[in-house]
Short mmCIF file of C-alpha atoms in Angstrom, two decimals:
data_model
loop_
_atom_site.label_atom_id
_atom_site.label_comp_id
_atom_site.label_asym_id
_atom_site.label_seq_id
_atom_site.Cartn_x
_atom_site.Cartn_y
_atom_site.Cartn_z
CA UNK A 1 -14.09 -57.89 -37.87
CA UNK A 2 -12.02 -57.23 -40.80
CA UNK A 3 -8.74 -58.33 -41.56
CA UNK A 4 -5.93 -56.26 -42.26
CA UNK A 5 -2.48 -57.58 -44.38
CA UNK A 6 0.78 -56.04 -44.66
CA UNK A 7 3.00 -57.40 -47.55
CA UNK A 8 6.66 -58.56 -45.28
CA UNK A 9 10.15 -58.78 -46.79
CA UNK A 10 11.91 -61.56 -44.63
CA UNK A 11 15.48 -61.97 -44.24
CA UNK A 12 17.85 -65.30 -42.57
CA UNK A 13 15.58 -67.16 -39.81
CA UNK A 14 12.39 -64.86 -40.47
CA UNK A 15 13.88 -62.20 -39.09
CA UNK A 16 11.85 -58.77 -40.61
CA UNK A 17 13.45 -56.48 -43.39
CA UNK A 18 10.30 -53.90 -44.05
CA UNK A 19 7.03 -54.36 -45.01
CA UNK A 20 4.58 -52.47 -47.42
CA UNK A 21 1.44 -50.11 -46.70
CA UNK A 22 -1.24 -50.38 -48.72
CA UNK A 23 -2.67 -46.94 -47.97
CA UNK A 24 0.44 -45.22 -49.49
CA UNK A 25 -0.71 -46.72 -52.79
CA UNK A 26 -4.62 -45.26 -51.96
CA UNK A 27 -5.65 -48.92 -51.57
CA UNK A 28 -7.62 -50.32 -48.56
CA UNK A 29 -5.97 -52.78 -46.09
CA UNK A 30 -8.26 -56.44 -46.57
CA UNK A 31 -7.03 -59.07 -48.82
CA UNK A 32 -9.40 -58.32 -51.49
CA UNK A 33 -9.38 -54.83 -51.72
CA UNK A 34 -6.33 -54.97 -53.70
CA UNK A 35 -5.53 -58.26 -54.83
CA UNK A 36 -6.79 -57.87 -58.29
CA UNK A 37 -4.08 -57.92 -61.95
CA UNK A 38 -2.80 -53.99 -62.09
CA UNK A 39 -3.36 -53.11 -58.49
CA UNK A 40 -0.38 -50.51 -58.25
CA UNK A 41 -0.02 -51.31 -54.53
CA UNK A 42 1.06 -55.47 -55.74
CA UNK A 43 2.70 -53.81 -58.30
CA UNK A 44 5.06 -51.95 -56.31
CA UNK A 45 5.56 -55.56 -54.02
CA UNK A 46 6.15 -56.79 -57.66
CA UNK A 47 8.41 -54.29 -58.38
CA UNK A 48 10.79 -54.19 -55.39
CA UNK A 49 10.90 -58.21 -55.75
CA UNK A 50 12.35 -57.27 -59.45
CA UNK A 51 14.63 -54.45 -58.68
CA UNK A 52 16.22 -56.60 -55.71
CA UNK A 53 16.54 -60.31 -57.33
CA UNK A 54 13.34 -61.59 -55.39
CA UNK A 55 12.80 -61.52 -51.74
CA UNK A 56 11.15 -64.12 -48.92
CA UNK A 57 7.89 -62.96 -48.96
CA UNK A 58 4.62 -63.11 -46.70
CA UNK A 59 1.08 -61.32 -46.93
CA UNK A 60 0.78 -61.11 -43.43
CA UNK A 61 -2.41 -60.85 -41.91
CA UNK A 62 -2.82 -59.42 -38.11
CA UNK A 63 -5.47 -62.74 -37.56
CA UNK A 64 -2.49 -64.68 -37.99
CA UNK A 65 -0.83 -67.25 -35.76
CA UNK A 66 1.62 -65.90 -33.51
CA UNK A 67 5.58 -66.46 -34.48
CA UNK A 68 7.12 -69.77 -32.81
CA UNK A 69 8.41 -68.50 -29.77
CA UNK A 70 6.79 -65.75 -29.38
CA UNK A 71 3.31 -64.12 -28.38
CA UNK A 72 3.30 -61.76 -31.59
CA UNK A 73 2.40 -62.64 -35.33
CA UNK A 74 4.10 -61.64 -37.94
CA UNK A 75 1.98 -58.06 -38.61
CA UNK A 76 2.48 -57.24 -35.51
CA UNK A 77 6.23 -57.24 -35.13
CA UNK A 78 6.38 -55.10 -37.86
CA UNK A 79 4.89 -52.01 -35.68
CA UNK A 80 6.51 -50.32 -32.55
CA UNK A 81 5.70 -51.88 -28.99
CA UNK A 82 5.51 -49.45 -25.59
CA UNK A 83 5.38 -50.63 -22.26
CA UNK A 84 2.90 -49.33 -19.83
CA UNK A 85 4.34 -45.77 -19.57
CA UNK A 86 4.41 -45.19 -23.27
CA UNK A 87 8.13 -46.11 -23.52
CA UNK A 88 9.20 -46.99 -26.96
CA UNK A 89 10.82 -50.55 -26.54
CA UNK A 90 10.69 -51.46 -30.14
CA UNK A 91 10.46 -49.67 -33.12
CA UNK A 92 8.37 -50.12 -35.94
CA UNK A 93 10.01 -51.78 -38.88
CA UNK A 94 10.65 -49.50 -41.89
CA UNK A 95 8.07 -48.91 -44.70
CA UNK A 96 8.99 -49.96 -48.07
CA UNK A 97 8.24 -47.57 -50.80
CA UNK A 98 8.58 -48.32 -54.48
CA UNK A 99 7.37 -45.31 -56.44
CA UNK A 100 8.01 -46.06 -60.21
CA UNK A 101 5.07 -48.13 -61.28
CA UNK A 102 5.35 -51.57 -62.14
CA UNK A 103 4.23 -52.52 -66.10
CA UNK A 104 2.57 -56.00 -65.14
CA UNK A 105 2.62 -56.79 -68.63
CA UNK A 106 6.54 -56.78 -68.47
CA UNK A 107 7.21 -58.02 -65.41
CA UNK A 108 5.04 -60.73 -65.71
CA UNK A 109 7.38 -64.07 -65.11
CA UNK A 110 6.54 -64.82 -60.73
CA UNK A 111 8.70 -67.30 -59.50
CA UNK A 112 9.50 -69.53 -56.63
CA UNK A 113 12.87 -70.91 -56.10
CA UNK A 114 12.08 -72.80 -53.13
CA UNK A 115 9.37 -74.78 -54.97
CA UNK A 116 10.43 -74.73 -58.25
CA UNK A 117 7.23 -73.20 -59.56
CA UNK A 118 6.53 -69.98 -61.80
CA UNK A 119 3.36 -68.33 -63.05
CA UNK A 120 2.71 -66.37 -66.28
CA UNK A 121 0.82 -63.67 -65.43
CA UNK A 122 -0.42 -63.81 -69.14
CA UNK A 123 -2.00 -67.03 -68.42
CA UNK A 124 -4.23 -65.60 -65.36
CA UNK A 125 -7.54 -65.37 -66.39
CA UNK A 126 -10.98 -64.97 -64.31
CA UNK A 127 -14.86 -63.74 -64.85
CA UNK A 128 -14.16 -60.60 -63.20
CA UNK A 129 -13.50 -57.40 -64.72
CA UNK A 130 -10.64 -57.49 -62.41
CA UNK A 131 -9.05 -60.92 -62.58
CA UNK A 132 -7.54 -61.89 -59.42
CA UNK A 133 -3.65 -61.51 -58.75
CA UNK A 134 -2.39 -64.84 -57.45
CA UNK A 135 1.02 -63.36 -55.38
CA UNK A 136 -0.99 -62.06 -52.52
CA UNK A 137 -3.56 -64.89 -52.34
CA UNK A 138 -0.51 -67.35 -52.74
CA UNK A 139 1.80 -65.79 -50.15
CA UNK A 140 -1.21 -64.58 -47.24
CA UNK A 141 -1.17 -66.10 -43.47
CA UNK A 142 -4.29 -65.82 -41.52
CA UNK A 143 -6.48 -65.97 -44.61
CA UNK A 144 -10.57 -66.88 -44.12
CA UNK A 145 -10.27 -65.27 -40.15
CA UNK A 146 -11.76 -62.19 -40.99
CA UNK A 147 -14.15 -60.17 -42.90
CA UNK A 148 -12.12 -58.95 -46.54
CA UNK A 149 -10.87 -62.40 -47.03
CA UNK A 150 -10.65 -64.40 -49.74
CA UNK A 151 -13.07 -67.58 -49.92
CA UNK A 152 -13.39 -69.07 -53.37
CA UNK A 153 -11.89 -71.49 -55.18
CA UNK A 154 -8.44 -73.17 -54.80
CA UNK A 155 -8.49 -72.66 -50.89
CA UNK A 156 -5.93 -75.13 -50.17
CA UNK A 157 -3.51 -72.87 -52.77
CA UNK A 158 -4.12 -70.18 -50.44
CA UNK A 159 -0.49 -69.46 -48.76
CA UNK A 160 1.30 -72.29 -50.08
CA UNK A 161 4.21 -70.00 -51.32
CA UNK A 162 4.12 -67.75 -48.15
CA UNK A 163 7.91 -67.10 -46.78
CA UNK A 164 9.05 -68.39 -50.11
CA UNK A 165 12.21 -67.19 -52.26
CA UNK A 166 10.19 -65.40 -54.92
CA UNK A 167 11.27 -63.52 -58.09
CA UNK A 168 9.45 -61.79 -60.38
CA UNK A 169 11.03 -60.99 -63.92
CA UNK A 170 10.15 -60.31 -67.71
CA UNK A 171 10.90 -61.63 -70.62
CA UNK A 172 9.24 -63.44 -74.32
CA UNK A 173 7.76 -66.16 -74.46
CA UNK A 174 11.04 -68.08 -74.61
CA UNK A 175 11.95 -67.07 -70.74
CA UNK A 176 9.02 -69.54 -69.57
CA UNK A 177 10.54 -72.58 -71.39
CA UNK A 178 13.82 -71.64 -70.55
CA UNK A 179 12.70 -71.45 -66.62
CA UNK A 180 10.69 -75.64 -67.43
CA UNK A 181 14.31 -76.50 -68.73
CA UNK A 182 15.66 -75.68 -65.53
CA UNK A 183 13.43 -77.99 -63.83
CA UNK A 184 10.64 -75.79 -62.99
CA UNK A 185 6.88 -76.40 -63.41
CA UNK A 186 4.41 -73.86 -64.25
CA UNK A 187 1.32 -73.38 -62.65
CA UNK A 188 -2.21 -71.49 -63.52
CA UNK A 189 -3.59 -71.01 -60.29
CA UNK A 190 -7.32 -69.52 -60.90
CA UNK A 191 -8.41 -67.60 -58.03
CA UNK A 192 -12.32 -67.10 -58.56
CA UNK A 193 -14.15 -65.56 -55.14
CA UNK A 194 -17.44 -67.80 -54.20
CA UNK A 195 -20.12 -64.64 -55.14
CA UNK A 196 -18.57 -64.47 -58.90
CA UNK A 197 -19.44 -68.47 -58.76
CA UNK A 198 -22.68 -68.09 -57.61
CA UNK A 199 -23.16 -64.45 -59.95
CA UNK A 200 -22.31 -66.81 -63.15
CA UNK A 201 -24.96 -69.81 -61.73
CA UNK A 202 -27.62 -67.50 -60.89
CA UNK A 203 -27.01 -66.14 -64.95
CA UNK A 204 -27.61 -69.08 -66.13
CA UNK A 205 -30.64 -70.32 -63.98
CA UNK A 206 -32.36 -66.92 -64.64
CA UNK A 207 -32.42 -67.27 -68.60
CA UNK A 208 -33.00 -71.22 -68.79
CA UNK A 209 -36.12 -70.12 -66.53
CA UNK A 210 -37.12 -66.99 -68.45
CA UNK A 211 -36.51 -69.62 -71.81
CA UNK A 212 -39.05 -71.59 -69.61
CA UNK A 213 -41.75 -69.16 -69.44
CA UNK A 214 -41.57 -68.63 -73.11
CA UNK A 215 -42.17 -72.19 -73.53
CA UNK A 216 -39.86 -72.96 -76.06
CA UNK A 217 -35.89 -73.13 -76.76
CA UNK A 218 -34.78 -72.08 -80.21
CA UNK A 219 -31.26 -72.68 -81.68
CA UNK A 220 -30.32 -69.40 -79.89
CA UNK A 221 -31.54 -69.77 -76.51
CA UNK A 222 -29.13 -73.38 -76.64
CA UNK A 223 -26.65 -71.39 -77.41
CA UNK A 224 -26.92 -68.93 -74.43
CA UNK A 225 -26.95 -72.17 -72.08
CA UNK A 226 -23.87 -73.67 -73.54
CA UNK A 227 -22.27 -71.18 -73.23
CA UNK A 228 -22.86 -70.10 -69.44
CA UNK A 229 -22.16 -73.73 -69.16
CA UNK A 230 -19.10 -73.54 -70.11
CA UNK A 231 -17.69 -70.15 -68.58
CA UNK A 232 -19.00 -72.39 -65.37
CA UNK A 233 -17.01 -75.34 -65.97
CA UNK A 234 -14.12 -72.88 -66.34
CA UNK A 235 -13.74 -72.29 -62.70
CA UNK A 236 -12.28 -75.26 -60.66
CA UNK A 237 -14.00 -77.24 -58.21
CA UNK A 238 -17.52 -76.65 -59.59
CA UNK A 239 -17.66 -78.71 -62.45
CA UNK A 240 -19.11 -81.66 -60.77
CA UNK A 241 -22.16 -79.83 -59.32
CA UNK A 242 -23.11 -78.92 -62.94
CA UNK A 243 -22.15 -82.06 -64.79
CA UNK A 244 -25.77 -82.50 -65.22
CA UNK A 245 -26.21 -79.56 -67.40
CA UNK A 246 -25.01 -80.92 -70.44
#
Protein backbone atom coordinates (compact mmCIF):
# COMPACT_ATOMS: atom_id res chain seq x y z
CA UNK A 1 0.00 0.00 0.00
CA UNK A 2 1.11 3.45 -0.43
CA UNK A 3 2.37 5.73 1.95
CA UNK A 4 1.02 8.94 2.72
CA UNK A 5 3.25 12.08 4.55
CA UNK A 6 2.08 15.13 6.10
CA UNK A 7 4.82 17.85 6.64
CA UNK A 8 4.38 18.58 11.01
CA UNK A 9 5.35 21.82 12.76
CA UNK A 10 6.34 20.64 16.39
CA UNK A 11 6.38 22.73 19.33
CA UNK A 12 8.09 22.05 23.35
CA UNK A 13 8.07 18.08 24.04
CA UNK A 14 6.63 17.18 20.42
CA UNK A 15 3.63 18.46 21.17
CA UNK A 16 1.75 19.34 17.44
CA UNK A 17 1.45 23.02 16.08
CA UNK A 18 -0.21 22.25 12.39
CA UNK A 19 0.78 20.36 9.69
CA UNK A 20 0.68 20.86 5.80
CA UNK A 21 -1.59 19.19 2.97
CA UNK A 22 -0.16 18.41 0.03
CA UNK A 23 -3.37 18.36 -1.99
CA UNK A 24 -3.97 22.12 -1.33
CA UNK A 25 -0.82 22.67 -3.38
CA UNK A 26 -2.41 20.04 -6.32
CA UNK A 27 0.39 17.63 -5.33
CA UNK A 28 -0.17 13.90 -4.48
CA UNK A 29 0.39 12.60 -0.89
CA UNK A 30 3.70 9.81 -1.29
CA UNK A 31 7.12 10.96 -0.58
CA UNK A 32 8.09 11.19 -4.10
CA UNK A 33 5.38 12.74 -5.65
CA UNK A 34 6.57 16.00 -4.51
CA UNK A 35 9.89 15.90 -3.21
CA UNK A 36 11.59 17.24 -6.21
CA UNK A 37 13.68 21.29 -6.30
CA UNK A 38 10.52 23.83 -7.09
CA UNK A 39 7.75 21.66 -5.83
CA UNK A 40 5.42 24.64 -4.64
CA UNK A 41 3.92 22.35 -1.97
CA UNK A 42 7.99 22.15 -0.14
CA UNK A 43 8.08 25.48 -1.09
CA UNK A 44 5.36 26.69 0.95
CA UNK A 45 6.98 24.22 4.09
CA UNK A 46 10.08 26.31 2.98
CA UNK A 47 8.39 29.31 3.16
CA UNK A 48 6.55 29.22 6.50
CA UNK A 49 10.03 27.90 8.05
CA UNK A 50 11.37 31.50 6.63
CA UNK A 51 8.58 33.76 7.53
CA UNK A 52 8.58 32.24 11.22
CA UNK A 53 12.54 31.92 12.07
CA UNK A 54 12.53 28.03 11.39
CA UNK A 55 10.39 25.51 13.02
CA UNK A 56 10.93 21.64 14.49
CA UNK A 57 10.07 19.86 11.65
CA UNK A 58 8.95 16.18 10.63
CA UNK A 59 7.71 14.57 7.22
CA UNK A 60 5.52 12.36 8.89
CA UNK A 61 4.50 9.34 7.34
CA UNK A 62 1.15 7.37 8.58
CA UNK A 63 3.60 3.87 8.36
CA UNK A 64 5.38 5.42 11.06
CA UNK A 65 6.15 4.21 14.57
CA UNK A 66 3.70 5.12 17.02
CA UNK A 67 4.63 8.23 19.56
CA UNK A 68 6.34 6.98 22.96
CA UNK A 69 3.53 6.58 25.07
CA UNK A 70 1.09 6.32 22.99
CA UNK A 71 -0.75 3.96 20.37
CA UNK A 72 -0.82 6.81 17.59
CA UNK A 73 2.07 8.06 15.22
CA UNK A 74 2.72 11.19 14.57
CA UNK A 75 0.23 11.56 11.19
CA UNK A 76 -2.24 10.39 12.94
CA UNK A 77 -2.54 12.77 15.85
CA UNK A 78 -2.72 15.36 13.54
CA UNK A 79 -6.47 14.26 12.42
CA UNK A 80 -9.68 14.21 14.63
CA UNK A 81 -10.44 10.90 16.69
CA UNK A 82 -14.39 9.72 17.45
CA UNK A 83 -15.34 7.17 19.71
CA UNK A 84 -17.75 4.52 18.76
CA UNK A 85 -20.83 6.80 18.46
CA UNK A 86 -19.18 9.29 16.20
CA UNK A 87 -18.36 11.66 19.11
CA UNK A 88 -15.69 14.09 18.31
CA UNK A 89 -13.05 13.55 21.19
CA UNK A 90 -10.23 15.22 19.45
CA UNK A 91 -9.97 17.56 16.87
CA UNK A 92 -7.94 17.60 13.98
CA UNK A 93 -4.92 19.83 14.20
CA UNK A 94 -5.06 22.98 12.03
CA UNK A 95 -3.87 23.09 8.36
CA UNK A 96 -1.09 25.32 7.57
CA UNK A 97 -1.46 27.38 4.50
CA UNK A 98 1.27 29.50 3.00
CA UNK A 99 -0.04 31.05 -0.21
CA UNK A 100 2.74 33.43 -1.56
CA UNK A 101 5.11 31.18 -3.41
CA UNK A 102 8.41 30.51 -2.26
CA UNK A 103 11.49 31.71 -4.90
CA UNK A 104 13.81 28.58 -4.11
CA UNK A 105 16.46 30.37 -5.70
CA UNK A 106 16.28 33.01 -2.80
CA UNK A 107 15.52 31.16 -0.10
CA UNK A 108 17.95 28.74 -0.69
CA UNK A 109 20.29 28.68 2.70
CA UNK A 110 18.39 25.18 4.85
CA UNK A 111 19.67 24.96 8.12
CA UNK A 112 19.82 22.91 11.23
CA UNK A 113 20.57 24.39 14.52
CA UNK A 114 20.42 21.31 16.39
CA UNK A 115 23.16 19.72 14.24
CA UNK A 116 24.98 22.43 13.14
CA UNK A 117 24.56 21.60 9.48
CA UNK A 118 23.23 23.74 6.39
CA UNK A 119 22.67 22.94 2.73
CA UNK A 120 22.94 25.19 -0.36
CA UNK A 121 20.28 24.45 -2.35
CA UNK A 122 22.56 25.74 -5.27
CA UNK A 123 24.82 22.92 -4.67
CA UNK A 124 21.93 20.13 -5.14
CA UNK A 125 22.40 18.53 -8.19
CA UNK A 126 20.94 15.06 -9.66
CA UNK A 127 20.34 13.17 -13.25
CA UNK A 128 16.80 13.93 -13.12
CA UNK A 129 15.06 16.59 -14.83
CA UNK A 130 13.74 17.16 -11.44
CA UNK A 131 16.60 16.99 -8.97
CA UNK A 132 15.54 15.77 -5.72
CA UNK A 133 14.76 18.24 -2.71
CA UNK A 134 16.71 17.00 0.30
CA UNK A 135 14.24 18.74 3.29
CA UNK A 136 11.57 16.16 2.92
CA UNK A 137 13.83 13.13 2.34
CA UNK A 138 16.01 14.50 5.32
CA UNK A 139 13.20 15.20 7.79
CA UNK A 140 10.59 11.85 6.76
CA UNK A 141 9.66 9.03 9.52
CA UNK A 142 8.37 5.81 8.26
CA UNK A 143 10.32 6.06 5.02
CA UNK A 144 10.87 2.56 2.74
CA UNK A 145 7.26 1.05 4.51
CA UNK A 146 5.26 1.75 1.70
CA UNK A 147 4.76 2.03 -1.92
CA UNK A 148 5.82 6.11 -3.01
CA UNK A 149 8.89 5.87 -0.96
CA UNK A 150 12.08 6.84 -1.49
CA UNK A 151 14.83 3.99 -2.01
CA UNK A 152 18.04 5.22 -3.56
CA UNK A 153 21.04 6.37 -2.50
CA UNK A 154 22.12 7.87 0.88
CA UNK A 155 19.45 5.72 2.83
CA UNK A 156 21.00 6.07 6.09
CA UNK A 157 20.60 10.21 5.43
CA UNK A 158 17.07 9.49 5.19
CA UNK A 159 15.44 11.30 8.44
CA UNK A 160 18.48 12.20 10.16
CA UNK A 161 17.25 15.87 10.60
CA UNK A 162 13.60 14.83 11.38
CA UNK A 163 12.19 16.92 14.60
CA UNK A 164 15.14 19.17 14.08
CA UNK A 165 15.33 23.14 14.66
CA UNK A 166 15.44 24.03 10.97
CA UNK A 167 15.71 27.42 9.20
CA UNK A 168 15.66 28.22 5.89
CA UNK A 169 17.00 31.75 4.71
CA UNK A 170 18.65 33.66 1.67
CA UNK A 171 21.40 35.38 1.13
CA UNK A 172 25.04 35.70 -1.39
CA UNK A 173 27.37 33.66 -1.40
CA UNK A 174 28.96 35.26 1.66
CA UNK A 175 25.88 34.00 4.06
CA UNK A 176 27.29 30.27 3.63
CA UNK A 177 30.79 31.19 4.96
CA UNK A 178 29.47 33.35 7.41
CA UNK A 179 27.08 30.31 8.72
CA UNK A 180 31.01 27.71 8.55
CA UNK A 181 32.38 30.66 10.79
CA UNK A 182 29.84 30.02 13.20
CA UNK A 183 30.80 26.53 13.52
CA UNK A 184 28.57 24.97 11.07
CA UNK A 185 29.39 22.37 8.39
CA UNK A 186 27.85 22.16 5.09
CA UNK A 187 26.61 19.25 3.58
CA UNK A 188 25.63 18.07 -0.22
CA UNK A 189 23.41 15.38 0.39
CA UNK A 190 22.63 13.75 -3.24
CA UNK A 191 19.42 12.05 -3.21
CA UNK A 192 19.40 9.85 -6.52
CA UNK A 193 16.22 7.15 -6.55
CA UNK A 194 17.58 3.40 -7.46
CA UNK A 195 15.59 3.37 -11.22
CA UNK A 196 17.58 6.75 -12.28
CA UNK A 197 20.79 4.46 -11.18
CA UNK A 198 19.88 1.67 -13.01
CA UNK A 199 18.27 4.19 -16.17
CA UNK A 200 22.02 5.74 -16.38
CA UNK A 201 23.72 1.84 -16.25
CA UNK A 202 21.40 0.43 -18.64
CA UNK A 203 22.61 3.80 -21.04
CA UNK A 204 25.71 2.91 -20.91
CA UNK A 205 25.54 -0.97 -21.37
CA UNK A 206 23.18 -0.41 -24.38
CA UNK A 207 25.75 1.76 -26.50
CA UNK A 208 29.10 -0.12 -25.38
CA UNK A 209 26.97 -3.20 -26.81
CA UNK A 210 25.53 -1.49 -29.90
CA UNK A 211 29.60 -0.12 -30.26
CA UNK A 212 30.00 -3.98 -30.04
CA UNK A 213 27.98 -4.99 -32.89
CA UNK A 214 29.66 -2.47 -35.03
CA UNK A 215 32.82 -4.07 -34.22
CA UNK A 216 34.86 -1.26 -33.67
CA UNK A 217 35.32 1.85 -31.14
CA UNK A 218 36.42 5.09 -32.71
CA UNK A 219 37.68 8.18 -30.76
CA UNK A 220 33.95 9.09 -30.44
CA UNK A 221 32.33 6.07 -29.27
CA UNK A 222 35.30 6.38 -26.12
CA UNK A 223 34.07 9.37 -25.59
CA UNK A 224 30.35 8.39 -25.13
CA UNK A 225 31.64 5.67 -22.49
CA UNK A 226 33.64 8.08 -20.48
CA UNK A 227 31.40 10.01 -20.19
CA UNK A 228 28.35 7.78 -18.94
CA UNK A 229 31.14 6.63 -16.78
CA UNK A 230 31.47 9.41 -15.20
CA UNK A 231 27.78 10.84 -14.73
CA UNK A 232 27.79 7.12 -12.94
CA UNK A 233 30.51 7.68 -10.63
CA UNK A 234 28.65 10.90 -9.77
CA UNK A 235 26.06 9.24 -7.71
CA UNK A 236 27.28 7.85 -4.29
CA UNK A 237 27.53 4.39 -3.34
CA UNK A 238 27.92 3.00 -6.88
CA UNK A 239 31.24 3.78 -7.73
CA UNK A 240 32.72 0.58 -6.60
CA UNK A 241 30.45 -1.66 -8.74
CA UNK A 242 31.81 0.19 -11.82
CA UNK A 243 35.43 0.70 -10.88
CA UNK A 244 36.11 -1.74 -13.53
CA UNK A 245 34.97 0.44 -16.29
CA UNK A 246 37.81 2.53 -16.57
Amino acid sequence: MGQYYRPVILGNRNAIKGYFYSHHYDNGLKLMEHSYLNNNFVGAVMQYLNENGGARLVWAGDYADNEKGKDENLYSLTSSLEDKDGKVIRKEKPEIIVEEKCDQEKLHLIINDDKKEFINLWHIKGLDTYPIHPLPLLTAEGNNRGGGDYCGTNMKLVGSWARDFIRVESGDWSASNKLMESGYKEINPLFVEDRTVFRATETLFNAIRDLREHGCFSDDDLVRIQDAVKEIKKIPNTTPYYANLD
